[in-house]
PDB file of C-alpha atoms in Angstrom:
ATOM      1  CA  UNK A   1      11.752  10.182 -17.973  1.00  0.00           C
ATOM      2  CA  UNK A   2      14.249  10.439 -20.958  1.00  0.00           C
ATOM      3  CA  UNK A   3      17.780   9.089 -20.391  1.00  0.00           C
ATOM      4  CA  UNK A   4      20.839  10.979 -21.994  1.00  0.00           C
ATOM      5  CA  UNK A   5      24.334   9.090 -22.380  1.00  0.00           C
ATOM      6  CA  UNK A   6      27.379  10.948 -20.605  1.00  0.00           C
ATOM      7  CA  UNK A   7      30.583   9.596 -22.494  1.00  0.00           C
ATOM      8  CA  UNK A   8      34.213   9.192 -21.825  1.00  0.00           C
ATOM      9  CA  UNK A   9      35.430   9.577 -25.505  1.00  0.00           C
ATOM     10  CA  UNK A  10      38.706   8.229 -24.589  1.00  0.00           C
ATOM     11  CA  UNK A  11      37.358   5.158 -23.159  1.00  0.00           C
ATOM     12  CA  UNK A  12      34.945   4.722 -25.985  1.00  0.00           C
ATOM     13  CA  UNK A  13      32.233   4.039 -23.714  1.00  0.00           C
ATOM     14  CA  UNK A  14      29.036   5.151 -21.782  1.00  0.00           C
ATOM     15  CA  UNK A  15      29.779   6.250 -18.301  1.00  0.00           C
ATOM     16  CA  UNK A  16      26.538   7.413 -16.900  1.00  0.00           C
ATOM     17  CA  UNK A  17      22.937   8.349 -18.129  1.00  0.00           C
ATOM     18  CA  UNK A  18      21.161  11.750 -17.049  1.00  0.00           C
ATOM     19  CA  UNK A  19      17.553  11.104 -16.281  1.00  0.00           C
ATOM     20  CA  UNK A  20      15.561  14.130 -17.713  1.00  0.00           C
ATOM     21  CA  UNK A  21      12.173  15.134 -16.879  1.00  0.00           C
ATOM     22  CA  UNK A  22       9.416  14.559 -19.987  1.00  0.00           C
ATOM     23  CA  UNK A  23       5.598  14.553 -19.943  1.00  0.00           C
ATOM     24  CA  UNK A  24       3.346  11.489 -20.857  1.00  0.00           C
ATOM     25  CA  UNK A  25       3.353  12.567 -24.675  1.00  0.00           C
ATOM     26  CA  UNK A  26       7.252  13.559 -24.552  1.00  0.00           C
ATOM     27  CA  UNK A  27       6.566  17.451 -23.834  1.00  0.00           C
ATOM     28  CA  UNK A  28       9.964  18.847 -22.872  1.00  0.00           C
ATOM     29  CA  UNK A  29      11.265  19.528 -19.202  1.00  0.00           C
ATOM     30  CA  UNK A  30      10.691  23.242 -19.127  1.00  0.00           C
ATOM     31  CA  UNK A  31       7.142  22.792 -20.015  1.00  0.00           C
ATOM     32  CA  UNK A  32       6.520  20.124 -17.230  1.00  0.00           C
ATOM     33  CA  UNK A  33       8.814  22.552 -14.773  1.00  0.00           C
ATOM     34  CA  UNK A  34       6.742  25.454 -15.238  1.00  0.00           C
ATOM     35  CA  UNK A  35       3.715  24.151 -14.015  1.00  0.00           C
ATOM     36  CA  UNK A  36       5.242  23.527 -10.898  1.00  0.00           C
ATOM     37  CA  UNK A  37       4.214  25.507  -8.139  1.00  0.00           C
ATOM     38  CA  UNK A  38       5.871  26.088  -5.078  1.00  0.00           C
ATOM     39  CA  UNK A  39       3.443  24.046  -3.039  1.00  0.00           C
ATOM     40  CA  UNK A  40       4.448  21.112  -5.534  1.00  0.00           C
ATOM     41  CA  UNK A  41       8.193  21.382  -5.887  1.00  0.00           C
ATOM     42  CA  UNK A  42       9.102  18.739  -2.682  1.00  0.00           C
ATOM     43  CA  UNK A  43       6.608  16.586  -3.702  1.00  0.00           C
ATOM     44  CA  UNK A  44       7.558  16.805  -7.632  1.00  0.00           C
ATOM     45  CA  UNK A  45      11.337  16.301  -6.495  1.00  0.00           C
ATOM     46  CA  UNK A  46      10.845  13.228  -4.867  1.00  0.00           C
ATOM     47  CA  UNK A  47       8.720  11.841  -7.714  1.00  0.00           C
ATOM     48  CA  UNK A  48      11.314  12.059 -10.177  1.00  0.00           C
ATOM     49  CA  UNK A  49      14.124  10.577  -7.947  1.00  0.00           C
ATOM     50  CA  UNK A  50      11.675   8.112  -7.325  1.00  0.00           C
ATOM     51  CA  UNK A  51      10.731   7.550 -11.036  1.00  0.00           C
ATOM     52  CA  UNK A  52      14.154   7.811 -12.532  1.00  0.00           C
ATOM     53  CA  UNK A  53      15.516   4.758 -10.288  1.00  0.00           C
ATOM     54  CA  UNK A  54      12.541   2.593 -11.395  1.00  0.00           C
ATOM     55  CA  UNK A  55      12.690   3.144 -14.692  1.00  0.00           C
ATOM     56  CA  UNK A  56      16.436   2.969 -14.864  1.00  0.00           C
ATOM     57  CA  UNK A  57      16.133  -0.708 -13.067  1.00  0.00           C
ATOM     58  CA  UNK A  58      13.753  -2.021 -15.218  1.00  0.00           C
ATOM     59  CA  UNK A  59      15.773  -0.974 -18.368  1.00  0.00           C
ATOM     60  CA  UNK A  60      18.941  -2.856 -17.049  1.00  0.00           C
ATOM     61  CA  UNK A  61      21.275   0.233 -16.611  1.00  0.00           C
ATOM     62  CA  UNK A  62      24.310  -0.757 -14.686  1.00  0.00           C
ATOM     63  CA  UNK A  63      25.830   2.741 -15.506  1.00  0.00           C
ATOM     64  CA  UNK A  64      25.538   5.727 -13.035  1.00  0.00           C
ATOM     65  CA  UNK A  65      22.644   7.516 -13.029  1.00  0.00           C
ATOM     66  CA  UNK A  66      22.445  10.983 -12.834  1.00  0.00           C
ATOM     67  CA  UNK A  67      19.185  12.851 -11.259  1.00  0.00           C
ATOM     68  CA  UNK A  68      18.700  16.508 -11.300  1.00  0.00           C
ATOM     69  CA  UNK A  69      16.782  17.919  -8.272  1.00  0.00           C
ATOM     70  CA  UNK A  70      15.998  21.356  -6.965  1.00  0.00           C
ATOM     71  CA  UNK A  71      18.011  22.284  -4.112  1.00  0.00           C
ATOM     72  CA  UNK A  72      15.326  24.781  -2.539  1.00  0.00           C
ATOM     73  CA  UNK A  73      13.206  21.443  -2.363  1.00  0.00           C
ATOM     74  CA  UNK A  74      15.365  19.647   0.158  1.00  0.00           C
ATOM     75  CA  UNK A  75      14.550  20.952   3.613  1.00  0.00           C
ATOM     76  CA  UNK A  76      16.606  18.423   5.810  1.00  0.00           C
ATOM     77  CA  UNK A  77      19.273  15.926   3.380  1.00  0.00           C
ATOM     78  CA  UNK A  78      19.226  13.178   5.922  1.00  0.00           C
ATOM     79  CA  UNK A  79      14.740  13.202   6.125  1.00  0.00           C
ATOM     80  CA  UNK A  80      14.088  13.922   2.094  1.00  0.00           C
ATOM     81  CA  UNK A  81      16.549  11.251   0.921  1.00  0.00           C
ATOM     82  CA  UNK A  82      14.683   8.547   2.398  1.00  0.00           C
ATOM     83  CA  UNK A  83      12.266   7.914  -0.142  1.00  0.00           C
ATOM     84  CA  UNK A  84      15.299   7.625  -2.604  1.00  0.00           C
ATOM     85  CA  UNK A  85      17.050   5.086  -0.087  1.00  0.00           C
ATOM     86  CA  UNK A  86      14.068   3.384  -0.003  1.00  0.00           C
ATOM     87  CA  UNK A  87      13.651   3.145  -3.348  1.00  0.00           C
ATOM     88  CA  UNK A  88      17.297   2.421  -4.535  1.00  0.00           C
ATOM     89  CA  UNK A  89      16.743  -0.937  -1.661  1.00  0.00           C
ATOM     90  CA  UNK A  90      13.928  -1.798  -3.218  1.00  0.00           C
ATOM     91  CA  UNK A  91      14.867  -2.201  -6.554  1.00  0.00           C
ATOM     92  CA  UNK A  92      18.729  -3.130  -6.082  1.00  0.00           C
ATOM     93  CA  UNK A  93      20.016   0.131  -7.036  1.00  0.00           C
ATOM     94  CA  UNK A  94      23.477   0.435  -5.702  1.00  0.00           C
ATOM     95  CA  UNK A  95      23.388   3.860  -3.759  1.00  0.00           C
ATOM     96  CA  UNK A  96      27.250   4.323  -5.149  1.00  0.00           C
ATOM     97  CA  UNK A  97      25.984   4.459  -8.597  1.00  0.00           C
ATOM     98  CA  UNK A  98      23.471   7.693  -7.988  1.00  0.00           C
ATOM     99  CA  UNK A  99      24.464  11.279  -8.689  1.00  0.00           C
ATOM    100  CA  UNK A 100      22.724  14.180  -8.417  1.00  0.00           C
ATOM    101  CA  UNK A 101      23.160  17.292 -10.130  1.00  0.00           C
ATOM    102  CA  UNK A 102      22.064  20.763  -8.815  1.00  0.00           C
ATOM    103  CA  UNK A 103      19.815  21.707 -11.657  1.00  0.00           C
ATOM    104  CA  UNK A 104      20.123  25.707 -12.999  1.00  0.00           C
ATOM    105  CA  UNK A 105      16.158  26.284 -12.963  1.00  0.00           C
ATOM    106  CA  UNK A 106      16.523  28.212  -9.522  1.00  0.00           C
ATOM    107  CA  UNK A 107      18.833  30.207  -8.136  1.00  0.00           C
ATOM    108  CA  UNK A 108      20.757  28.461  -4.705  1.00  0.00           C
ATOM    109  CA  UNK A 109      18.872  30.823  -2.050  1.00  0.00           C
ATOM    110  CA  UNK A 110      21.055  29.629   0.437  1.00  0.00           C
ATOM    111  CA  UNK A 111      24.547  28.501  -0.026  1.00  0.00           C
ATOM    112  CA  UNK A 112      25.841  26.875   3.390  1.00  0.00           C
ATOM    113  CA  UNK A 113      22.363  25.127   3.132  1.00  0.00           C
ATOM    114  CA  UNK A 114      23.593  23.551  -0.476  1.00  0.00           C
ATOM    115  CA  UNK A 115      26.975  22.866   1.080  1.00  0.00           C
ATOM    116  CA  UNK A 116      25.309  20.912   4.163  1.00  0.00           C
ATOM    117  CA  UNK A 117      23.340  18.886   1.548  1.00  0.00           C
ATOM    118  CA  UNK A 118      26.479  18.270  -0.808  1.00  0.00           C
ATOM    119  CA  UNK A 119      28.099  16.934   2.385  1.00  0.00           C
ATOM    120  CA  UNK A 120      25.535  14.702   3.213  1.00  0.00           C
ATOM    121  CA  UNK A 121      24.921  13.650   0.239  1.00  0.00           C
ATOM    122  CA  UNK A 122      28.969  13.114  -0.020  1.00  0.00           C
ATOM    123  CA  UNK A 123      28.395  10.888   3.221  1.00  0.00           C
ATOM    124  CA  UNK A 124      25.948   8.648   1.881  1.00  0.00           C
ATOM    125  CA  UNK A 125      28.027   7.394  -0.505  1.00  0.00           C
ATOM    126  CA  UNK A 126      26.384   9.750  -3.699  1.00  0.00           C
ATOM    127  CA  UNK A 127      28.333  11.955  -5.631  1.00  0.00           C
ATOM    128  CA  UNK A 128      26.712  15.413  -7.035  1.00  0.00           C
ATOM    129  CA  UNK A 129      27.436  17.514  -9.933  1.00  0.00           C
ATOM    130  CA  UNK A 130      26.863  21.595 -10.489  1.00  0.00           C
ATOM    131  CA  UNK A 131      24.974  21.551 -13.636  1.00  0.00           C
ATOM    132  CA  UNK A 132      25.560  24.127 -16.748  1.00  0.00           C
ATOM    133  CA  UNK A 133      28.535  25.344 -14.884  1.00  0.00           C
ATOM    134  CA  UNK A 134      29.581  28.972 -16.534  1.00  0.00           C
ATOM    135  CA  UNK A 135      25.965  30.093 -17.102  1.00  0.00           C
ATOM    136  CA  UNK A 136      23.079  31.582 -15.196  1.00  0.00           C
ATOM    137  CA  UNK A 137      23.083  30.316 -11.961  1.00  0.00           C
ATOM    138  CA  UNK A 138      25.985  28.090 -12.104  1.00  0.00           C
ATOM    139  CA  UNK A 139      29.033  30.981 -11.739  1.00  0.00           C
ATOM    140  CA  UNK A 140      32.708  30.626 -10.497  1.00  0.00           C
ATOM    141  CA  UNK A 141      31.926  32.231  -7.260  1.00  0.00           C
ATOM    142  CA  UNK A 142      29.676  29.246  -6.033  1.00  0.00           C
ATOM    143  CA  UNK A 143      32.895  26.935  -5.543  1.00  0.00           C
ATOM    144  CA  UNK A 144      33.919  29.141  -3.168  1.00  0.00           C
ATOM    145  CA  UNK A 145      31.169  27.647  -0.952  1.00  0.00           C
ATOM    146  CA  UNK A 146      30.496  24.811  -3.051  1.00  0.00           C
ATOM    147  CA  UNK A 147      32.317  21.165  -3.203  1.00  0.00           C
ATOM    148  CA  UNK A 148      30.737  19.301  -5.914  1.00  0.00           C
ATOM    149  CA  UNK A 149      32.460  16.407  -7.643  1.00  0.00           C
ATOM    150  CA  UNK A 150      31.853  17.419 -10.657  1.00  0.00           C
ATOM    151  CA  UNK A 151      31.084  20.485 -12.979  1.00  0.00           C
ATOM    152  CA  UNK A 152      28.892  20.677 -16.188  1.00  0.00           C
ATOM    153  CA  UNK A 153      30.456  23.372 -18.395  1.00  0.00           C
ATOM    154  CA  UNK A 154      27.503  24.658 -20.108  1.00  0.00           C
ATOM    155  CA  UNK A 155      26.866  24.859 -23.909  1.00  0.00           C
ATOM    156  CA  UNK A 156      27.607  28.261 -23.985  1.00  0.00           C
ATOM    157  CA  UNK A 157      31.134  27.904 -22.985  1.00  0.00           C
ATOM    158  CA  UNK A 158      31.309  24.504 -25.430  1.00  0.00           C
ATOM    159  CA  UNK A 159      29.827  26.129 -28.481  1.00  0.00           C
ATOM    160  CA  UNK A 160      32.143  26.403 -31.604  1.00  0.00           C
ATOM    161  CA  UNK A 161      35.190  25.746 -29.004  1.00  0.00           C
ATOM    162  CA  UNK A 162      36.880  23.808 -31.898  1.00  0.00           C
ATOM    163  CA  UNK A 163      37.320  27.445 -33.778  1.00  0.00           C
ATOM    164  CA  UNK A 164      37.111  29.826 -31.405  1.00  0.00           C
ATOM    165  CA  UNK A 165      40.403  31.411 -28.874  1.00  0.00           C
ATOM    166  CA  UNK A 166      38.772  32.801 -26.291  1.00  0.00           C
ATOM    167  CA  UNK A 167      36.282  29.759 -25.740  1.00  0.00           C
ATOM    168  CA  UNK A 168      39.395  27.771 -25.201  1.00  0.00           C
ATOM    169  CA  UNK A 169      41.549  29.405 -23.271  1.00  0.00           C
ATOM    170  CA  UNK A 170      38.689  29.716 -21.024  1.00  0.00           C
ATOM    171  CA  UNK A 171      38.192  26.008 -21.067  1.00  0.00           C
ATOM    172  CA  UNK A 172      41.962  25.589 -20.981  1.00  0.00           C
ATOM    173  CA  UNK A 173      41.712  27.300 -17.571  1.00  0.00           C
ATOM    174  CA  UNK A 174      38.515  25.324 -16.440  1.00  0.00           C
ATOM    175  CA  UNK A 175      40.794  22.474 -17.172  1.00  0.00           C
ATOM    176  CA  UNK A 176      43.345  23.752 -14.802  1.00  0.00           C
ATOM    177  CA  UNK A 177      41.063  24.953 -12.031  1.00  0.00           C
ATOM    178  CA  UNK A 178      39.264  21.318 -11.906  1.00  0.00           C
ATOM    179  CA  UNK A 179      42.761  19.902 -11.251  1.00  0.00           C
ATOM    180  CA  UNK A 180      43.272  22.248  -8.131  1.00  0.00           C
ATOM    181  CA  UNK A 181      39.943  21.757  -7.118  1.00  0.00           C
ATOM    182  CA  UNK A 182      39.729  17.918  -7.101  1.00  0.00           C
ATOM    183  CA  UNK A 183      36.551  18.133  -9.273  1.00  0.00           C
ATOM    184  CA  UNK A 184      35.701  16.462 -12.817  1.00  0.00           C
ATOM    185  CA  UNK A 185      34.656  17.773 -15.464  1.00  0.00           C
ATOM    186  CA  UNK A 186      31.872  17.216 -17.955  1.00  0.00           C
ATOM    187  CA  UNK A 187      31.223  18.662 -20.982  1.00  0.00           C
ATOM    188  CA  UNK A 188      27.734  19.191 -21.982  1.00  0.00           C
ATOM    189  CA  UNK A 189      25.990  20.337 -25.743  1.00  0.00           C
ATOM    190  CA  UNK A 190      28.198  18.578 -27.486  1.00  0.00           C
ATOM    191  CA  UNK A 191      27.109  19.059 -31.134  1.00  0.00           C
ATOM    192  CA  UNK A 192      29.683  18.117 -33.642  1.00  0.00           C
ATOM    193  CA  UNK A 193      32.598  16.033 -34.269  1.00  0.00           C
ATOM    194  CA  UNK A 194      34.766  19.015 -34.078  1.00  0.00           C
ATOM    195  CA  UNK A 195      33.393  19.838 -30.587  1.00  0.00           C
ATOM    196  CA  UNK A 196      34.614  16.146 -29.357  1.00  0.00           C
ATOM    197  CA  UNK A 197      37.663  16.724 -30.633  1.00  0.00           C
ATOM    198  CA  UNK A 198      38.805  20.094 -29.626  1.00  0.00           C
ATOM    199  CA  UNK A 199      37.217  19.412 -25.783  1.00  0.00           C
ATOM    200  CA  UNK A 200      39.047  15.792 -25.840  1.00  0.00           C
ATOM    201  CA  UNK A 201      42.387  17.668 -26.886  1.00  0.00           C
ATOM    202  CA  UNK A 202      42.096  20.167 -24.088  1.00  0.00           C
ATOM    203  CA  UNK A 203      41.396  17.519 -21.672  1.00  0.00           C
ATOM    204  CA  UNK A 204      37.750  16.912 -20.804  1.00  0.00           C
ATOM    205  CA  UNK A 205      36.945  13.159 -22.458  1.00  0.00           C
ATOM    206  CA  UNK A 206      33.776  13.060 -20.280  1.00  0.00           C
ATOM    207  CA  UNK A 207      31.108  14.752 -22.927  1.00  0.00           C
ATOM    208  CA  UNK A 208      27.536  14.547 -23.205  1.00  0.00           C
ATOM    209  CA  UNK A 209      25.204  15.999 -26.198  1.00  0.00           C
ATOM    210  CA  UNK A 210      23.642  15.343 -28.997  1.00  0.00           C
ATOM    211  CA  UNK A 211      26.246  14.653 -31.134  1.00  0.00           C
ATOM    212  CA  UNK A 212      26.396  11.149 -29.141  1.00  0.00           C
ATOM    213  CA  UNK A 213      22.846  10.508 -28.338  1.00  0.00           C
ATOM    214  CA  UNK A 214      19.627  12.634 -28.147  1.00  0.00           C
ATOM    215  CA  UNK A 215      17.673  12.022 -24.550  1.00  0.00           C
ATOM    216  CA  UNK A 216      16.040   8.629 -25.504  1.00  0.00           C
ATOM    217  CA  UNK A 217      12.347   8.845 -23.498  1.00  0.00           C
ATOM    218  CA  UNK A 218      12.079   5.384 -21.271  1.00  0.00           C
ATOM    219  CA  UNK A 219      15.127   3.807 -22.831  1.00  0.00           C
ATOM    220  CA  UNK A 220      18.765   3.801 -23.516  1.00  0.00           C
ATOM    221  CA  UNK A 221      21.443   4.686 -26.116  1.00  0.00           C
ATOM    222  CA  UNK A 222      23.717   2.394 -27.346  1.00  0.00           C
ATOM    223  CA  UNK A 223      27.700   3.263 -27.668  1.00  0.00           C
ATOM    224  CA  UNK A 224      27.852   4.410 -31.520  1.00  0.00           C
ATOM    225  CA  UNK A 225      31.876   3.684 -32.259  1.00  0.00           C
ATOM    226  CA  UNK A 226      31.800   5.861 -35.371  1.00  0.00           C
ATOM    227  CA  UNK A 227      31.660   9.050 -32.893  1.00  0.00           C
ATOM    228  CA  UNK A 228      35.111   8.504 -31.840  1.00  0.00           C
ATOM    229  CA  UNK A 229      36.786   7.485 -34.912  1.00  0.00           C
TER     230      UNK A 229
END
């Protein structure tokens, strides 16, 4: 696993690391996600929940961490969270400190399912996230069914925002809808200075990218002041 910082610019600080998926010599997450086979995806789910808390431990994170898992894995929220509950006890993860973000590698076959596991999940004291929000998978029309606590705008969205209209009066209005909604928001791709600044002045401190801090594989960024000066 590679962690990635999620910031809050205003604060200055790190507010949560995203575990990502990487293979024993670094190989990227879509190469170790395509060789996942249907018959595997449960059983590859629950290894990386499992592996993402350990690691995390032993590296000393006390931020939140953030998991992506397939929803078309979990069958029944209350019986395929148990191997995370067991692990989180085992180690001394606080259960309030894990999110989990609805990954866009699959399309949500079937929505009330996803709600029913955002609920639980809600009710177990996790919060969840709907990753790369505004592209692919991740559309407006899934919060009509959807409650997640928080939305990932997706680099698409983020790209070039700093010099581009329509960009932000779309984010301008993601800002808005969030507020209605109850939901954070997190902006992800972050590549530039100008980026920060632009997304920070419409609203959304909470960033994540490279311009803060590539994934870092089995270990974790430290807060780089000069990104918010």
């Amino acid at each position: 696993m590679a962690f990635q910082p999620i910031v809050n610019v205003s604060q200055r600080q790190i507010i949560s690391y995203e575990a990502l998926v990487r293979g024993p010599s670094g190989e990227s997450a879509f190469s170790i996600l395509g060789q996942v086979t249907d018959e595997l995806m449960y059983r590859f789910d629950q290894a990386c929940r499992i592996k993402a808390i350990e690691l995390a431990s032993e590296l000393g994170m006390r931020e939140r961490l953030s998991i992506n898992f397939l929803p078309n894995a979990v069958y029944e929220p209350q019986a395929c969270i148990q191997a995370t509950l067991e692990t989180a006890h085992r180690v001394g993860w606080p259960t309030e400190r894990l999110n989990f973000e609805i990954t866009e590698t699959e399309r949500v076959n079937d929505r009330m399912h996803m709600r029913t596991i955002i609920e639980s999940y809600r009710e177990m004291g996790f919060t969840t996230s709907l990753d790369d929000f505004g592209n692919g998978y991740a559309n407006l029309d899934l919060l009509t069914d959807l409650r997640p606590d928080t939305l990932k705008i997706d680099r698409d969205l983020v790209m070039g925002c700093d010099s581009d209209k329509r960009r932000k009066a779309i984010l301008r209005s993601l800002v808005a809808l969030a507020e209605t909604l109850g939901t954070q928001l997190i902006a992800e791709g972050i590549e530039t200075r100008e980026e920060s600044r632009c997304l920070l002045e419409l609203g959304i401190p909470m960033q994540q990218g490279y311009y803060f801090s590539y994934p870092n594989l089995e270990a974790l960024a430290e807060i780089d002041n000069a990104k918010y000066d």
